[in-house]
């Protein structure tokens, strides 16, 4: 039986080897043959090289003005007004009379006290001459002296009461409206008018606590009112932060020579916190996905090649400026990122850099000669 199968087995084995060799040769030729499917061409983009820049730190805040000296003029006793010798809105000097109250009764009592005091003094001096003759005792002399001094003290009390009925300006300033008029009966603590010294003004401003480390006494603060510019210097920084609002109060002193500034006025304030070195990049370079921000970083940007690969890099951004954002984490100075064309990219995309973007307008950059960045090779 074995002799009959042997002639058939050899031809089958030979046929199998031929088919296997033909298959291997076909696969090899297919691998060596050029593909008809073209590769994706590199995407043309604009790039930007990050550099640290000195940025002026100006913070816009709301401030409230108030006079350096400001009081409400109130009566200290109960009586009727006999005179209000001022005009509403008038400027007065220190010591000028603002209001007079009826003091006729106190003046009459003062005259009586003066007579009593003079008589007590006379009796004391007469007794002093008699002390050496033995007609008066030392105790009687002491009683007469005490009566004299008591009468003088009564004069001082009555004179103080009369002075309380004449209210004078404690400082130079401008008077407000009359709250009462002549003949009116005022009681203790009744409002008569107001007095403000507005030659200088306090500007109170509240600022978020992150700026605390950048604040210092003497720092300049600016604002404008009716197209007139004002500036002042910080004189006081509150040592306490409001625990609810997390705001810190500070105060600046501002000159007000033309009396344009008024108490209670609110103004838009610009506070100069100096300069700070920051990494900035165009807003168009940032890809926002949810709450995260990314950029496409050009890899091997120094290489002399017609195209480059990119990688997707997460970043943290800080302040926003006109057309630019601050990068606080994820990049460093000298990195090159794609600034225009990011929506067409994906990780490991190949790009061709048309130009390096700077602060020039985008239209000029696309139409004119692109700006060359130092130590960078521009690929045309």
Short mmCIF file of C-alpha atoms in Angstrom, two decimals:
data_model
loop_
_atom_site.label_atom_id
_atom_site.label_comp_id
_atom_site.label_asym_id
_atom_site.label_seq_id
_atom_site.Cartn_x
_atom_site.Cartn_y
_atom_site.Cartn_z
CA UNK A 1 0.00 0.00 0.00
CA UNK A 2 2.87 2.33 0.74
CA UNK A 3 4.17 1.88 -2.79
CA UNK A 4 0.93 3.16 -4.32
CA UNK A 5 0.83 6.48 -2.27
CA UNK A 6 4.40 7.56 -2.75
CA UNK A 7 4.04 8.81 -6.38
CA UNK A 8 1.14 11.13 -5.39
CA UNK A 9 2.78 12.67 -2.30
CA UNK A 10 5.87 14.11 -4.06
CA UNK A 11 3.93 16.13 -6.72
CA UNK A 12 1.68 17.65 -4.00
CA UNK A 13 4.65 18.67 -1.89
CA UNK A 14 6.34 20.29 -4.89
CA UNK A 15 3.18 22.28 -5.75
CA UNK A 16 2.86 23.55 -2.15
CA UNK A 17 6.45 24.85 -2.14
CA UNK A 18 5.89 26.69 -5.43
CA UNK A 19 2.73 28.44 -4.20
CA UNK A 20 4.45 29.51 -0.94
CA UNK A 21 7.42 31.00 -2.81
CA UNK A 22 5.13 32.90 -5.19
CA UNK A 23 3.15 34.34 -2.26
CA UNK A 24 6.27 35.56 -0.47
CA UNK A 25 7.56 37.22 -3.64
CA UNK A 26 4.22 39.03 -4.15
CA UNK A 27 4.18 40.38 -0.59
CA UNK A 28 7.76 41.60 -0.91
CA UNK A 29 7.01 43.39 -4.15
CA UNK A 30 3.92 45.02 -2.58
CA UNK A 31 6.00 46.33 0.32
CA UNK A 32 8.68 47.72 -1.99
CA UNK A 33 6.20 49.36 -4.38
CA UNK A 34 5.54 53.08 -3.74
CA UNK A 35 2.15 53.87 -2.15
CA UNK A 36 -0.36 55.66 -4.29
CA UNK A 37 -1.83 57.37 -1.14
CA UNK A 38 -0.09 60.75 -0.64
CA UNK A 39 1.09 61.86 2.88
CA UNK A 40 -0.61 64.83 4.58
CA UNK A 41 1.35 68.02 3.82
CA UNK A 42 2.57 70.12 6.81
CA UNK A 43 0.10 72.72 8.07
CA UNK A 44 1.18 76.34 7.60
CA UNK A 45 0.99 78.33 10.82
CA UNK A 46 2.30 81.43 12.55
CA UNK A 47 4.56 80.95 15.57
CA UNK A 48 5.48 83.02 18.60
CA UNK A 49 8.57 82.92 20.78
CA UNK A 50 7.93 83.56 24.45
CA UNK A 51 10.01 86.28 26.09
CA UNK A 52 9.86 87.79 29.56
CA UNK A 53 8.59 91.38 29.38
CA UNK A 54 8.40 94.18 31.95
CA UNK A 55 4.71 94.96 32.39
CA UNK A 56 3.41 97.97 34.30
CA UNK A 57 1.06 96.76 37.01
CA UNK A 58 -1.88 99.18 37.01
CA UNK A 59 -4.95 98.23 39.02
CA UNK A 60 -8.29 99.99 38.46
CA UNK A 61 -10.30 100.51 41.64
CA UNK A 62 -13.16 102.57 43.05
CA UNK A 63 -12.25 105.17 45.68
CA UNK A 64 -14.27 107.46 47.94
CA UNK A 65 -13.23 111.03 48.76
CA UNK A 66 -13.64 112.75 52.08
CA UNK A 67 -12.36 115.99 53.55
CA UNK A 68 -9.23 115.89 55.68
CA UNK A 69 -11.16 117.78 58.39
CA UNK A 70 -14.93 117.53 58.56
CA UNK A 71 -17.35 118.19 61.44
CA UNK A 72 -21.01 118.73 62.14
CA UNK A 73 -21.49 121.97 64.08
CA UNK A 74 -23.91 121.21 66.93
CA UNK A 75 -25.24 123.15 69.91
CA UNK A 76 -23.77 122.27 73.30
CA UNK A 77 -26.56 123.83 75.37
CA UNK A 78 -30.30 124.42 75.09
CA UNK A 79 -31.20 128.00 74.18
CA UNK A 80 -32.42 130.20 71.34
CA UNK A 81 -30.27 131.39 68.43
CA UNK A 82 -29.55 135.12 68.36
CA UNK A 83 -27.20 135.22 65.35
CA UNK A 84 -25.97 133.07 62.44
CA UNK A 85 -23.36 135.41 60.95
CA UNK A 86 -22.44 133.38 57.86
CA UNK A 87 -23.61 132.65 54.33
CA UNK A 88 -24.21 129.07 53.27
CA UNK A 89 -21.20 127.73 51.38
CA UNK A 90 -18.96 130.49 52.76
CA UNK A 91 -15.29 129.95 53.47
CA UNK A 92 -14.28 131.02 56.97
CA UNK A 93 -11.05 131.20 58.92
CA UNK A 94 -10.20 129.44 62.16
CA UNK A 95 -11.86 131.12 65.16
CA UNK A 96 -14.61 132.85 63.16
CA UNK A 97 -18.06 132.97 64.81
CA UNK A 98 -20.55 130.49 63.37
CA UNK A 99 -23.50 130.86 65.75
CA UNK A 100 -24.48 132.82 68.87
CA UNK A 101 -27.03 131.64 71.42
CA UNK A 102 -28.90 133.77 73.94
CA UNK A 103 -26.59 134.45 76.89
CA UNK A 104 -28.36 137.38 78.64
CA UNK A 105 -29.07 135.43 81.82
CA UNK A 106 -25.48 134.15 82.07
CA UNK A 107 -24.08 137.64 81.48
CA UNK A 108 -26.25 139.06 84.29
CA UNK A 109 -25.10 136.28 86.60
CA UNK A 110 -21.52 137.02 85.61
CA UNK A 111 -21.90 140.72 86.60
CA UNK A 112 -23.31 139.63 89.94
CA UNK A 113 -20.45 137.22 90.44
CA UNK A 114 -17.93 139.92 89.61
CA UNK A 115 -19.41 142.20 92.29
CA UNK A 116 -19.40 139.40 94.86
CA UNK A 117 -15.82 138.54 93.98
CA UNK A 118 -14.67 142.13 94.27
CA UNK A 119 -16.35 142.47 97.68
CA UNK A 120 -14.85 139.22 98.91
CA UNK A 121 -11.42 140.38 97.85
CA UNK A 122 -11.85 143.69 99.64
CA UNK A 123 -12.89 142.00 102.88
CA UNK A 124 -9.96 139.64 102.71
CA UNK A 125 -7.43 142.46 102.16
CA UNK A 126 -8.93 144.46 105.04
CA UNK A 127 -8.72 141.50 107.39
CA UNK A 128 -5.14 140.86 106.34
CA UNK A 129 -4.21 144.34 107.66
CA UNK A 130 -5.89 143.60 111.02
CA UNK A 131 -4.28 140.24 111.60
CA UNK A 132 -1.24 141.81 113.26
CA UNK A 133 -3.32 143.80 115.76
CA UNK A 134 -5.05 140.81 117.23
CA UNK A 135 -8.51 141.90 116.14
CA UNK A 136 -9.04 138.88 113.85
CA UNK A 137 -8.02 135.26 114.02
CA UNK A 138 -6.14 133.23 111.43
CA UNK A 139 -9.19 131.03 110.94
CA UNK A 140 -11.37 133.98 110.03
CA UNK A 141 -8.75 135.22 107.61
CA UNK A 142 -8.69 131.80 105.91
CA UNK A 143 -12.47 131.81 105.59
CA UNK A 144 -12.41 135.24 103.91
CA UNK A 145 -9.70 134.09 101.51
CA UNK A 146 -11.69 130.98 100.58
CA UNK A 147 -14.82 133.07 99.95
CA UNK A 148 -12.84 135.35 97.65
CA UNK A 149 -11.41 132.44 95.62
CA UNK A 150 -14.85 130.79 95.45
CA UNK A 151 -16.34 133.99 94.02
CA UNK A 152 -13.56 134.08 91.38
CA UNK A 153 -14.25 130.43 90.46
CA UNK A 154 -17.91 131.26 90.02
CA UNK A 155 -16.92 133.98 87.54
CA UNK A 156 -14.89 131.44 85.57
CA UNK A 157 -17.85 129.04 85.46
CA UNK A 158 -20.24 131.71 84.23
CA UNK A 159 -17.75 132.92 81.62
CA UNK A 160 -17.43 129.33 80.32
CA UNK A 161 -21.22 129.12 80.00
CA UNK A 162 -21.25 132.34 78.01
CA UNK A 163 -18.45 131.02 75.77
CA UNK A 164 -20.49 127.86 75.13
CA UNK A 165 -23.18 130.07 73.63
CA UNK A 166 -20.79 131.40 71.00
CA UNK A 167 -19.61 128.61 68.63
CA UNK A 168 -16.47 129.32 66.61
CA UNK A 169 -14.79 127.48 63.75
CA UNK A 170 -12.15 125.07 65.09
CA UNK A 171 -10.34 125.16 61.74
CA UNK A 172 -10.49 127.01 58.43
CA UNK A 173 -12.93 125.55 55.95
CA UNK A 174 -16.19 125.87 54.05
CA UNK A 175 -19.59 125.93 55.73
CA UNK A 176 -22.57 123.95 54.52
CA UNK A 177 -26.31 124.58 54.67
CA UNK A 178 -28.02 126.14 57.68
CA UNK A 179 -30.04 123.47 59.48
CA UNK A 180 -31.69 126.13 61.69
CA UNK A 181 -32.28 129.89 61.59
CA UNK A 182 -32.18 132.87 63.93
CA UNK A 183 -34.73 132.72 66.74
CA UNK A 184 -34.95 128.93 66.66
CA UNK A 185 -34.74 127.08 69.95
CA UNK A 186 -32.02 124.46 69.79
CA UNK A 187 -31.31 121.76 72.31
CA UNK A 188 -28.12 120.05 73.26
CA UNK A 189 -26.60 118.28 70.22
CA UNK A 190 -28.91 119.97 67.67
CA UNK A 191 -27.32 120.21 64.20
CA UNK A 192 -26.64 123.79 63.08
CA UNK A 193 -24.44 123.35 59.97
CA UNK A 194 -21.37 121.52 58.68
CA UNK A 195 -17.75 122.59 58.24
CA UNK A 196 -15.26 120.94 55.86
CA UNK A 197 -11.62 121.64 55.13
CA UNK A 198 -11.27 120.54 51.49
CA UNK A 199 -7.86 121.99 50.65
CA UNK A 200 -6.69 118.40 50.89
CA UNK A 201 -8.80 115.28 50.55
CA UNK A 202 -8.53 111.73 51.80
CA UNK A 203 -9.03 109.09 49.13
CA UNK A 204 -10.10 105.78 50.67
CA UNK A 205 -9.67 102.72 48.45
CA UNK A 206 -10.25 99.02 49.05
CA UNK A 207 -7.96 96.62 47.22
CA UNK A 208 -7.97 92.78 47.01
CA UNK A 209 -5.51 91.18 49.42
CA UNK A 210 -3.36 89.47 46.71
CA UNK A 211 -1.89 92.91 45.99
CA UNK A 212 -0.82 93.41 49.61
CA UNK A 213 2.83 92.55 48.98
CA UNK A 214 3.02 95.17 46.22
CA UNK A 215 1.66 98.04 48.31
CA UNK A 216 3.91 100.53 50.07
CA UNK A 217 3.61 103.96 51.65
CA UNK A 218 4.22 106.83 49.26
CA UNK A 219 3.00 104.85 46.24
CA UNK A 220 1.38 106.98 43.52
CA UNK A 221 -2.35 106.86 42.86
CA UNK A 222 -4.16 108.68 40.04
CA UNK A 223 -7.69 109.58 38.97
CA UNK A 224 -9.52 112.23 37.00
CA UNK A 225 -12.62 114.34 37.60
CA UNK A 226 -14.22 116.56 34.95
CA UNK A 227 -11.24 115.95 32.64
CA UNK A 228 -8.84 117.21 35.33
CA UNK A 229 -6.15 114.82 36.53
CA UNK A 230 -5.37 114.34 40.19
CA UNK A 231 -2.65 112.36 41.89
CA UNK A 232 -1.77 111.54 45.45
CA UNK A 233 0.40 109.33 47.60
CA UNK A 234 -0.61 106.47 49.90
CA UNK A 235 -0.28 107.62 53.51
CA UNK A 236 -1.96 104.81 55.46
CA UNK A 237 -2.37 101.06 54.84
CA UNK A 238 -4.82 99.37 57.17
CA UNK A 239 -3.04 96.57 59.09
CA UNK A 240 -6.24 94.50 59.01
CA UNK A 241 -8.01 92.83 56.10
CA UNK A 242 -11.79 92.64 56.08
CA UNK A 243 -12.44 88.93 56.78
CA UNK A 244 -15.71 88.93 54.83
CA UNK A 245 -14.81 90.86 51.68
CA UNK A 246 -11.07 89.96 51.74
CA UNK A 247 -10.37 93.60 50.87
CA UNK A 248 -7.65 95.80 52.33
CA UNK A 249 -8.33 99.49 52.93
CA UNK A 250 -5.71 102.13 52.21
CA UNK A 251 -5.78 105.91 52.23
CA UNK A 252 -4.09 108.49 49.99
CA UNK A 253 -3.73 112.25 50.44
CA UNK A 254 -4.74 114.40 47.45
CA UNK A 255 -4.42 118.17 47.00
CA UNK A 256 -7.62 120.00 46.05
CA UNK A 257 -6.61 123.60 45.21
CA UNK A 258 -9.68 124.43 43.10
CA UNK A 259 -12.19 122.76 45.47
CA UNK A 260 -13.36 120.53 42.62
CA UNK A 261 -13.31 117.43 44.79
CA UNK A 262 -16.19 116.96 47.22
CA UNK A 263 -16.69 114.73 50.25
CA UNK A 264 -18.51 111.51 49.41
CA UNK A 265 -17.53 111.60 45.74
CA UNK A 266 -16.65 108.25 44.14
CA UNK A 267 -13.88 108.16 41.55
CA UNK A 268 -12.26 105.59 39.26
CA UNK A 269 -8.74 105.15 40.59
CA UNK A 270 -5.64 103.77 38.88
CA UNK A 271 -3.00 102.42 41.23
CA UNK A 272 0.51 101.93 39.88
CA UNK A 273 2.12 98.87 41.49
CA UNK A 274 5.37 99.16 39.55
CA UNK A 275 6.66 96.78 36.88
CA UNK A 276 6.74 92.99 36.86
CA UNK A 277 8.52 90.54 34.57
CA UNK A 278 5.94 88.28 32.93
CA UNK A 279 5.72 85.70 30.16
CA UNK A 280 3.10 86.77 27.63
CA UNK A 281 1.68 85.10 24.54
CA UNK A 282 -1.12 85.98 22.12
CA UNK A 283 -4.65 84.97 23.10
CA UNK A 284 -4.94 83.20 19.75
CA UNK A 285 -2.29 80.69 20.87
CA UNK A 286 -4.42 79.39 23.75
CA UNK A 287 -6.74 76.43 23.19
CA UNK A 288 -9.44 76.25 25.88
CA UNK A 289 -10.94 72.85 26.60
CA UNK A 290 -13.35 72.94 29.51
CA UNK A 291 -11.59 74.59 32.43
CA UNK A 292 -8.13 73.78 31.10
CA UNK A 293 -5.87 75.72 28.73
CA UNK A 294 -3.39 74.30 26.22
CA UNK A 295 -0.89 75.47 23.63
CA UNK A 296 0.94 73.68 20.82
CA UNK A 297 4.68 73.82 21.43
CA UNK A 298 6.97 73.57 18.41
CA UNK A 299 9.49 70.78 18.95
CA UNK A 300 13.11 71.21 17.85
CA UNK A 301 12.35 74.74 16.67
CA UNK A 302 16.08 75.40 16.20
CA UNK A 303 16.42 72.62 13.65
CA UNK A 304 17.14 73.50 10.00
CA UNK A 305 14.17 71.57 8.65
CA UNK A 306 11.20 72.57 6.44
CA UNK A 307 8.66 71.25 8.95
CA UNK A 308 8.33 70.65 12.66
CA UNK A 309 6.33 68.44 14.98
CA UNK A 310 4.18 69.91 17.74
CA UNK A 311 3.06 68.70 21.13
CA UNK A 312 0.04 69.72 23.18
CA UNK A 313 1.12 71.41 26.39
CA UNK A 314 -1.18 72.32 29.34
CA UNK A 315 -0.55 75.78 30.78
CA UNK A 316 -1.79 78.01 33.59
CA UNK A 317 -2.72 81.55 32.68
CA UNK A 318 -2.86 84.64 34.88
CA UNK A 319 -3.82 88.17 33.97
CA UNK A 320 -5.29 89.11 30.63
CA UNK A 321 -4.18 92.13 28.64
CA UNK A 322 -5.35 93.51 25.31
CA UNK A 323 -4.82 90.56 22.95
CA UNK A 324 -2.36 88.81 25.29
CA UNK A 325 -2.41 86.56 28.35
CA UNK A 326 0.10 85.94 31.09
CA UNK A 327 1.55 82.43 31.42
CA UNK A 328 2.27 81.47 35.02
CA UNK A 329 3.08 77.77 34.55
CA UNK A 330 3.75 75.27 31.77
CA UNK A 331 6.10 77.33 29.56
CA UNK A 332 9.37 79.18 29.86
CA UNK A 333 11.15 81.97 28.06
CA UNK A 334 12.43 80.88 24.65
CA UNK A 335 9.71 78.32 23.99
CA UNK A 336 8.05 78.58 20.55
CA UNK A 337 4.32 78.02 20.28
CA UNK A 338 1.82 78.09 17.44
CA UNK A 339 0.01 81.44 17.60
CA UNK A 340 -2.26 81.19 14.53
CA UNK A 341 -3.80 78.01 13.12
CA UNK A 342 -4.17 75.96 16.32
CA UNK A 343 -7.66 74.71 15.43
CA UNK A 344 -6.26 72.63 12.56
CA UNK A 345 -3.66 70.93 14.73
CA UNK A 346 -3.55 67.78 16.79
CA UNK A 347 -0.71 66.20 18.76
CA UNK A 348 2.27 65.20 16.58
CA UNK A 349 0.99 67.23 13.63
CA UNK A 350 3.62 68.44 11.19
CA UNK A 351 3.70 72.20 10.68
CA UNK A 352 5.41 74.71 8.45
CA UNK A 353 6.13 78.11 10.05
CA UNK A 354 5.16 80.93 7.74
CA UNK A 355 6.41 83.64 10.07
CA UNK A 356 7.18 84.47 13.67
CA UNK A 357 4.52 86.72 15.12
CA UNK A 358 5.30 89.82 17.15
CA UNK A 359 3.22 92.85 18.19
CA UNK A 360 2.68 93.96 14.59
CA UNK A 361 -0.88 93.74 13.18
CA UNK A 362 -1.80 90.33 11.80
CA UNK A 363 -2.70 91.82 8.41
CA UNK A 364 0.76 93.34 8.05
CA UNK A 365 2.35 90.11 9.12
CA UNK A 366 0.52 88.06 6.49
CA UNK A 367 1.01 90.56 3.65
CA UNK A 368 4.42 92.00 4.33
CA UNK A 369 7.84 90.67 5.17
CA UNK A 370 7.63 88.58 8.36
CA UNK A 371 9.60 89.70 11.38
CA UNK A 372 12.67 87.56 12.07
CA UNK A 373 13.18 86.42 15.64
CA UNK A 374 16.81 86.24 16.90
CA UNK A 375 18.31 82.78 16.92
CA UNK A 376 15.36 81.42 14.94
CA UNK A 377 15.37 80.02 11.42
CA UNK A 378 12.48 81.06 9.26
CA UNK A 379 11.27 78.43 6.83
CA UNK A 380 9.79 79.65 3.56
#
